[in-house]
Amino acid sequence: MSGTADGYLEVTGRIRAAEAEAERPAGAVTLVAVSKTHGPETIRPVIEAGQRIFGENRVQEAQGKWPALKAEFPDVELHLIGPLQSNKAGDAVALFDAIESIDREKIAAALAAEMEKQGRRPKLFVQVNIGEEPQKAGIPPLEAVAFVARCREVHGLAIAGLMCIPPVDASPGPYFALLAKLAREAGVEELSMGMSSDFETAIAFGATSVRVGSAIFGARDYG
Ligand SMILES: *Cc1c(COP(=O)(O)O)cnc(C)c1O
């Protein structure tokens, strides 16, 4: 069980080193520990070691395991990092503190309605399909700036930042640089980019949060 706490401490050390290497202030980068597919017994040592922000990619899976952990550790924050169906928007607004996967207008509208109804305001990110890959979710790069503006103007949503997952078999730097440029153009501050294989590169390109799963928790059986 101490294995996941060790993985967590190693990753936070690597984040601090990458911040220093990029001449960014210590603590500039937030770690979202991606706990999808892992059970409470694997997650708990990481919370006990000090981590408070966790990422999940499925609403239903998160509903199954997090309410009990949140009762035990009330200051835990949850980020939804996977695709959202509009019929799950209410559940997502109720459970998550951030929703990083806004990828179409219908979801923006559904979230706006639920946030109004529930009086809860999770932090919101627009997901950009930065490599324009047909199998991936996200707004095409060329439409991202206008989409953020529509989220604000049409749906009244405060968009905090942009999120992306670069293509697996390419060097990620140019994709991270493009996401940073789009964020500047859209007038948003936050950049959620970088996973186990590339978070140090993402930090060099300005990531404000990194989403790291397997480097902390080990390999996943599925998901
Ligand atoms: C699973 C997942 C991650 C974490 O991936 P690792 O390679 O295990 O670090 C990050 N972001 C998203 C959107 C994911 O689905």
PDB file of N, CA and C in Angstrom, residues 149-189:
ATOM      1  N   ALA A 149     -15.274  31.980 -26.406  1.00  0.00           N
ATOM      2  CA  ALA A 149     -16.078  33.220 -26.407  1.00  0.00           C
ATOM      3  C   ALA A 149     -17.571  32.892 -26.353  1.00  0.00           C
ATOM      4  N   ARG A 150     -17.999  31.863 -27.093  1.00  0.00           N
ATOM      5  CA  ARG A 150     -19.424  31.487 -27.055  1.00  0.00           C
ATOM      6  C   ARG A 150     -19.822  30.943 -25.688  1.00  0.00           C
ATOM      7  N   CYS A 151     -18.935  30.184 -25.052  1.00  0.00           N
ATOM      8  CA  CYS A 151     -19.230  29.683 -23.700  1.00  0.00           C
ATOM      9  C   CYS A 151     -19.517  30.863 -22.768  1.00  0.00           C
ATOM     10  N   ARG A 152     -18.698  31.908 -22.898  1.00  0.00           N
ATOM     11  CA  ARG A 152     -18.870  33.090 -22.057  1.00  0.00           C
ATOM     12  C   ARG A 152     -20.125  33.857 -22.422  1.00  0.00           C
ATOM     13  N   GLU A 153     -20.234  34.190 -23.710  1.00  0.00           N
ATOM     14  CA  GLU A 153     -21.250  35.166 -24.136  1.00  0.00           C
ATOM     15  C   GLU A 153     -22.625  34.550 -24.273  1.00  0.00           C
ATOM     16  N   VAL A 154     -22.694  33.339 -24.803  1.00  0.00           N
ATOM     17  CA  VAL A 154     -23.997  32.706 -25.023  1.00  0.00           C
ATOM     18  C   VAL A 154     -24.459  31.972 -23.764  1.00  0.00           C
ATOM     19  N   HIS A 155     -23.525  31.295 -23.071  1.00  0.00           N
ATOM     20  CA  HIS A 155     -23.918  30.434 -21.949  1.00  0.00           C
ATOM     21  C   HIS A 155     -23.564  31.017 -20.582  1.00  0.00           C
ATOM     22  N   GLY A 156     -22.868  32.151 -20.565  1.00  0.00           N
ATOM     23  CA  GLY A 156     -22.523  32.797 -19.298  1.00  0.00           C
ATOM     24  C   GLY A 156     -21.551  31.991 -18.453  1.00  0.00           C
ATOM     25  N   LEU A 157     -20.740  31.146 -19.095  1.00  0.00           N
ATOM     26  CA  LEU A 157     -19.811  30.293 -18.331  1.00  0.00           C
ATOM     27  C   LEU A 157     -18.449  30.976 -18.183  1.00  0.00           C
ATOM     28  N   ALA A 158     -17.889  30.928 -16.985  1.00  0.00           N
ATOM     29  CA  ALA A 158     -16.522  31.408 -16.764  1.00  0.00           C
ATOM     30  C   ALA A 158     -15.583  30.254 -17.105  1.00  0.00           C
ATOM     31  N   ILE A 159     -14.855  30.376 -18.182  1.00  0.00           N
ATOM     32  CA  ILE A 159     -13.911  29.318 -18.557  1.00  0.00           C
ATOM     33  C   ILE A 159     -12.547  29.655 -17.961  1.00  0.00           C
ATOM     34  N   ALA A 160     -12.019  28.719 -17.161  1.00  0.00           N
ATOM     35  CA  ALA A 160     -10.750  28.971 -16.466  1.00  0.00           C
ATOM     36  C   ALA A 160      -9.556  28.667 -17.353  1.00  0.00           C
ATOM     37  N   GLY A 161      -9.712  27.675 -18.248  1.00  0.00           N
ATOM     38  CA  GLY A 161      -8.545  27.286 -19.023  1.00  0.00           C
ATOM     39  C   GLY A 161      -8.858  26.274 -20.103  1.00  0.00           C
ATOM     40  N   LEU A 162      -7.789  25.766 -20.708  1.00  0.00           N
ATOM     41  CA  LEU A 162      -7.888  24.774 -21.784  1.00  0.00           C
ATOM     42  C   LEU A 162      -7.207  23.482 -21.346  1.00  0.00           C
ATOM     43  N   MET A 163      -7.708  22.371 -21.883  1.00  0.00           N
ATOM     44  CA  MET A 163      -7.133  21.056 -21.583  1.00  0.00           C
ATOM     45  C   MET A 163      -6.856  20.345 -22.899  1.00  0.00           C
ATOM     46  N   CYS A 164      -5.790  19.546 -22.948  1.00  0.00           N
ATOM     47  CA  CYS A 164      -5.560  18.733 -24.156  1.00  0.00           C
ATOM     48  C   CYS A 164      -4.839  17.436 -23.824  1.00  0.00           C
ATOM     49  N   ILE A 165      -4.975  16.492 -24.757  1.00  0.00           N
ATOM     50  CA  ILE A 165      -4.219  15.226 -24.739  1.00  0.00           C
ATOM     51  C   ILE A 165      -3.534  15.125 -26.101  1.00  0.00           C
ATOM     52  N   PRO A 166      -2.222  15.328 -26.172  1.00  0.00           N
ATOM     53  CA  PRO A 166      -1.564  15.276 -27.485  1.00  0.00           C
ATOM     54  C   PRO A 166      -1.542  13.862 -28.051  1.00  0.00           C
ATOM     55  N   PRO A 167      -1.295  13.737 -29.364  1.00  0.00           N
ATOM     56  CA  PRO A 167      -1.177  12.404 -29.980  1.00  0.00           C
ATOM     57  C   PRO A 167      -0.111  11.570 -29.273  1.00  0.00           C
ATOM     58  N   VAL A 168      -0.360  10.253 -29.143  1.00  0.00           N
ATOM     59  CA  VAL A 168       0.566   9.412 -28.369  1.00  0.00           C
ATOM     60  C   VAL A 168       1.928   9.242 -29.011  1.00  0.00           C
ATOM     61  N   ASP A 169       1.963   9.208 -30.343  1.00  0.00           N
ATOM     62  CA  ASP A 169       3.223   8.798 -30.977  1.00  0.00           C
ATOM     63  C   ASP A 169       3.984   9.971 -31.590  1.00  0.00           C
ATOM     64  N   ALA A 170       3.746  11.168 -31.070  1.00  0.00           N
ATOM     65  CA  ALA A 170       4.474  12.328 -31.594  1.00  0.00           C
ATOM     66  C   ALA A 170       5.132  13.054 -30.428  1.00  0.00           C
ATOM     67  N   SER A 171       6.109  13.862 -30.734  1.00  0.00           N
ATOM     68  CA  SER A 171       6.741  14.678 -29.701  1.00  0.00           C
ATOM     69  C   SER A 171       5.722  15.726 -29.221  1.00  0.00           C
ATOM     70  N   PRO A 172       5.466  15.795 -27.904  1.00  0.00           N
ATOM     71  CA  PRO A 172       4.332  16.605 -27.437  1.00  0.00           C
ATOM     72  C   PRO A 172       4.580  18.113 -27.393  1.00  0.00           C
ATOM     73  N   GLY A 173       5.849  18.541 -27.409  1.00  0.00           N
ATOM     74  CA  GLY A 173       6.170  19.954 -27.213  1.00  0.00           C
ATOM     75  C   GLY A 173       5.375  20.911 -28.100  1.00  0.00           C
ATOM     76  N   PRO A 174       5.370  20.689 -29.425  1.00  0.00           N
ATOM     77  CA  PRO A 174       4.648  21.617 -30.306  1.00  0.00           C
ATOM     78  C   PRO A 174       3.145  21.694 -29.990  1.00  0.00           C
ATOM     79  N   TYR A 175       2.558  20.585 -29.529  1.00  0.00           N
ATOM     80  CA  TYR A 175       1.126  20.591 -29.176  1.00  0.00           C
ATOM     81  C   TYR A 175       0.889  21.398 -27.905  1.00  0.00           C
ATOM     82  N   PHE A 176       1.806  21.251 -26.946  1.00  0.00           N
ATOM     83  CA  PHE A 176       1.681  22.041 -25.716  1.00  0.00           C
ATOM     84  C   PHE A 176       1.852  23.533 -26.023  1.00  0.00           C
ATOM     85  N   ALA A 177       2.797  23.835 -26.913  1.00  0.00           N
ATOM     86  CA  ALA A 177       3.016  25.247 -27.283  1.00  0.00           C
ATOM     87  C   ALA A 177       1.770  25.819 -27.953  1.00  0.00           C
ATOM     88  N   LEU A 178       1.123  25.001 -28.806  1.00  0.00           N
ATOM     89  CA  LEU A 178      -0.102  25.470 -29.478  1.00  0.00           C
ATOM     90  C   LEU A 178      -1.218  25.705 -28.469  1.00  0.00           C
ATOM     91  N   LEU A 179      -1.365  24.810 -27.491  1.00  0.00           N
ATOM     92  CA  LEU A 179      -2.430  25.012 -26.488  1.00  0.00           C
ATOM     93  C   LEU A 179      -2.175  26.306 -25.704  1.00  0.00           C
ATOM     94  N   ALA A 180      -0.897  26.564 -25.380  1.00  0.00           N
ATOM     95  CA  ALA A 180      -0.559  27.791 -24.636  1.00  0.00           C
ATOM     96  C   ALA A 180      -0.904  29.028 -25.466  1.00  0.00           C
ATOM     97  N   LYS A 181      -0.644  28.968 -26.766  1.00  0.00           N
ATOM     98  CA  LYS A 181      -0.949  30.105 -27.650  1.00  0.00           C
ATOM     99  C   LYS A 181      -2.470  30.323 -27.720  1.00  0.00           C
ATOM    100  N   LEU A 182      -3.221  29.227 -27.860  1.00  0.00           N
ATOM    101  CA  LEU A 182      -4.691  29.347 -27.928  1.00  0.00           C
ATOM    102  C   LEU A 182      -5.247  29.927 -26.625  1.00  0.00           C
ATOM    103  N   ALA A 183      -4.665  29.529 -25.495  1.00  0.00           N
ATOM    104  CA  ALA A 183      -5.142  30.054 -24.209  1.00  0.00           C
ATOM    105  C   ALA A 183      -4.906  31.562 -24.131  1.00  0.00           C
ATOM    106  N   ARG A 184      -3.739  32.005 -24.586  1.00  0.00           N
ATOM    107  CA  ARG A 184      -3.460  33.464 -24.596  1.00  0.00           C
ATOM    108  C   ARG A 184      -4.486  34.180 -25.469  1.00  0.00           C
ATOM    109  N   GLU A 185      -4.750  33.621 -26.656  1.00  0.00           N
ATOM    110  CA  GLU A 185      -5.689  34.266 -27.575  1.00  0.00           C
ATOM    111  C   GLU A 185      -7.111  34.276 -27.014  1.00  0.00           C
ATOM    112  N   ALA A 186      -7.456  33.219 -26.282  1.00  0.00           N
ATOM    113  CA  ALA A 186      -8.814  33.120 -25.726  1.00  0.00           C
ATOM    114  C   ALA A 186      -8.943  33.899 -24.414  1.00  0.00           C
ATOM    115  N   GLY A 187      -7.805  34.352 -23.877  1.00  0.00           N
ATOM    116  CA  GLY A 187      -7.839  35.108 -22.626  1.00  0.00           C
ATOM    117  C   GLY A 187      -8.140  34.247 -21.408  1.00  0.00           C
ATOM    118  N   VAL A 188      -7.635  33.007 -21.399  1.00  0.00           N
ATOM    119  CA  VAL A 188      -7.789  32.150 -20.209  1.00  0.00           C
ATOM    120  C   VAL A 188      -6.408  31.839 -19.628  1.00  0.00           C
ATOM    121  N   GLU A 189      -6.363  31.626 -18.313  1.00  0.00           N
ATOM    122  CA  GLU A 189      -5.090  31.525 -17.596  1.00  0.00           C
ATOM    123  C   GLU A 189      -4.556  30.104 -17.500  1.00  0.00           C
TER     124      GLU A 189
END
